[in-house]
Amino acid sequence: LYDLIMALEFDKIITSADLNSELPWMLARYSGKPTWAVKTNGFRTREWYDLANTGNIPFAGLYVGNESDKTLLSKFGQGSVEVVAI
């Protein structure tokens, strides 16, 4: 599936921030395109907290569902990931 997606022409990727799906994370790490992820609920989990603290979030930015999630990521996350509340 990754190869099929990469065969398309595009300049930006917007994908799910699903921790249980490899595709969004592979696109963010290896596509060479700015990749934004959308996560509108269930953000306050141990997995996301750990990711924010380690700086292993490969996305150019995250669209989150509310201001409190934005604040959490801005406080604990790495500075290179832009966070936008939608």
mmCIF file of C-alpha atoms in Angstrom:
data_model
loop_
_atom_site.group_PDB
_atom_site.id
_atom_site.type_symbol
_atom_site.label_atom_id
_atom_site.label_comp_id
_atom_site.label_asym_id
_atom_site.label_seq_id
_atom_site.Cartn_x
_atom_site.Cartn_y
_atom_site.Cartn_z
ATOM 1 C CA LEU A 1 0.000 0.000 0.000
ATOM 2 C CA TYR A 2 2.852 2.379 0.827
ATOM 3 C CA ASP A 3 4.310 1.909 -2.677
ATOM 4 C CA LEU A 4 0.941 2.586 -4.309
ATOM 5 C CA ILE A 5 0.466 5.791 -2.336
ATOM 6 C CA MET A 6 3.991 6.976 -3.110
ATOM 7 C CA ALA A 7 3.315 6.485 -6.836
ATOM 8 C CA LEU A 8 0.784 9.330 -6.644
ATOM 9 C CA GLU A 9 1.724 12.991 -7.021
ATOM 10 C CA PHE A 10 1.085 15.161 -3.986
ATOM 11 C CA ASP A 11 2.814 17.855 -1.969
ATOM 12 C CA LYS A 12 1.303 17.309 1.500
ATOM 13 C CA ILE A 13 -0.139 14.338 3.375
ATOM 14 C CA ILE A 14 -2.929 14.513 5.949
ATOM 15 C CA THR A 15 -3.507 11.184 7.643
ATOM 16 C CA SER A 16 -4.771 9.576 10.810
ATOM 17 C CA ALA A 17 -2.577 9.583 13.915
ATOM 18 C CA ASP A 18 -3.626 6.028 14.707
ATOM 19 C CA LEU A 19 -1.004 4.348 16.886
ATOM 20 C CA ASN A 20 -2.148 0.923 15.677
ATOM 21 C CA SER A 21 -1.617 1.587 11.978
ATOM 22 C CA GLU A 22 1.864 1.543 10.468
ATOM 23 C CA LEU A 23 0.975 3.440 7.293
ATOM 24 C CA PRO A 24 0.664 6.987 8.709
ATOM 25 C CA TRP A 25 3.932 6.590 10.578
ATOM 26 C CA MET A 26 5.741 5.187 7.530
ATOM 27 C CA LEU A 27 4.470 8.046 5.375
ATOM 28 C CA ALA A 28 5.652 10.587 7.946
ATOM 29 C CA ARG A 29 9.091 9.017 8.286
ATOM 30 C CA TYR A 30 9.918 7.988 4.732
ATOM 31 C CA SER A 31 7.793 9.851 2.172
ATOM 32 C CA GLY A 32 9.860 13.034 2.168
ATOM 33 C CA LYS A 33 6.596 15.022 2.161
ATOM 34 C CA PRO A 34 5.216 17.151 4.993
ATOM 35 C CA THR A 35 2.845 14.802 6.793
ATOM 36 C CA TRP A 36 0.169 16.062 9.168
ATOM 37 C CA ALA A 37 -1.793 13.726 11.427
ATOM 38 C CA VAL A 38 -5.321 14.132 12.772
ATOM 39 C CA LYS A 39 -6.235 12.945 16.261
ATOM 40 C CA THR A 40 -9.463 14.429 17.603
ATOM 41 C CA ASN A 41 -10.198 12.218 20.611
ATOM 42 C CA GLY A 42 -8.558 9.793 22.999
ATOM 43 C CA PHE A 43 -5.330 11.760 22.970
ATOM 44 C CA ARG A 44 -4.523 11.508 26.658
ATOM 45 C CA THR A 45 -3.025 8.040 26.711
ATOM 46 C CA ARG A 46 0.236 6.729 28.090
ATOM 47 C CA GLU A 47 1.462 5.967 24.568
ATOM 48 C CA TRP A 48 1.004 9.560 23.372
ATOM 49 C CA TYR A 49 2.504 10.936 26.570
ATOM 50 C CA ASP A 50 5.586 8.762 26.057
ATOM 51 C CA LEU A 51 5.861 9.745 22.382
ATOM 52 C CA ALA A 52 5.659 13.426 23.254
ATOM 53 C CA ASN A 53 8.374 13.081 25.886
ATOM 54 C CA THR A 54 10.753 11.106 23.676
ATOM 55 C CA GLY A 55 10.331 13.313 20.625
ATOM 56 C CA ASN A 56 9.483 10.344 18.389
ATOM 57 C CA ILE A 57 6.606 12.074 16.649
ATOM 58 C CA PRO A 58 7.600 12.094 12.957
ATOM 59 C CA PHE A 59 4.753 14.323 11.769
ATOM 60 C CA ALA A 60 5.225 17.899 10.598
ATOM 61 C CA GLY A 61 2.132 18.764 12.593
ATOM 62 C CA LEU A 62 -0.828 17.399 14.491
ATOM 63 C CA TYR A 63 -4.450 18.446 14.273
ATOM 64 C CA VAL A 64 -5.972 17.825 17.705
ATOM 65 C CA GLY A 65 -9.559 18.029 18.897
ATOM 66 C CA ASN A 66 -9.258 20.635 21.638
ATOM 67 C CA GLU A 67 -7.086 23.283 23.250
ATOM 68 C CA SER A 68 -6.167 21.121 26.260
ATOM 69 C CA ASP A 69 -4.572 18.494 23.996
ATOM 70 C CA LYS A 70 -2.739 21.267 22.174
ATOM 71 C CA THR A 71 -1.425 22.596 25.478
ATOM 72 C CA LEU A 72 -0.368 19.116 26.596
ATOM 73 C CA LEU A 73 1.608 18.471 23.423
ATOM 74 C CA SER A 74 3.135 21.927 23.437
ATOM 75 C CA LYS A 75 4.238 21.441 27.047
ATOM 76 C CA PHE A 76 5.678 17.941 26.714
ATOM 77 C CA GLY A 77 6.216 17.572 22.992
ATOM 78 C CA GLN A 78 9.138 18.363 20.776
ATOM 79 C CA GLY A 79 9.289 21.849 19.336
ATOM 80 C CA SER A 80 9.462 20.782 15.687
ATOM 81 C CA VAL A 81 5.862 19.511 15.583
ATOM 82 C CA GLU A 82 3.233 22.189 15.026
ATOM 83 C CA VAL A 83 -0.001 21.536 16.925
ATOM 84 C CA VAL A 84 -3.329 22.990 15.756
ATOM 85 C CA ALA A 85 -6.640 22.622 17.607
ATOM 86 C CA ILE A 86 -9.586 22.109 15.261
#
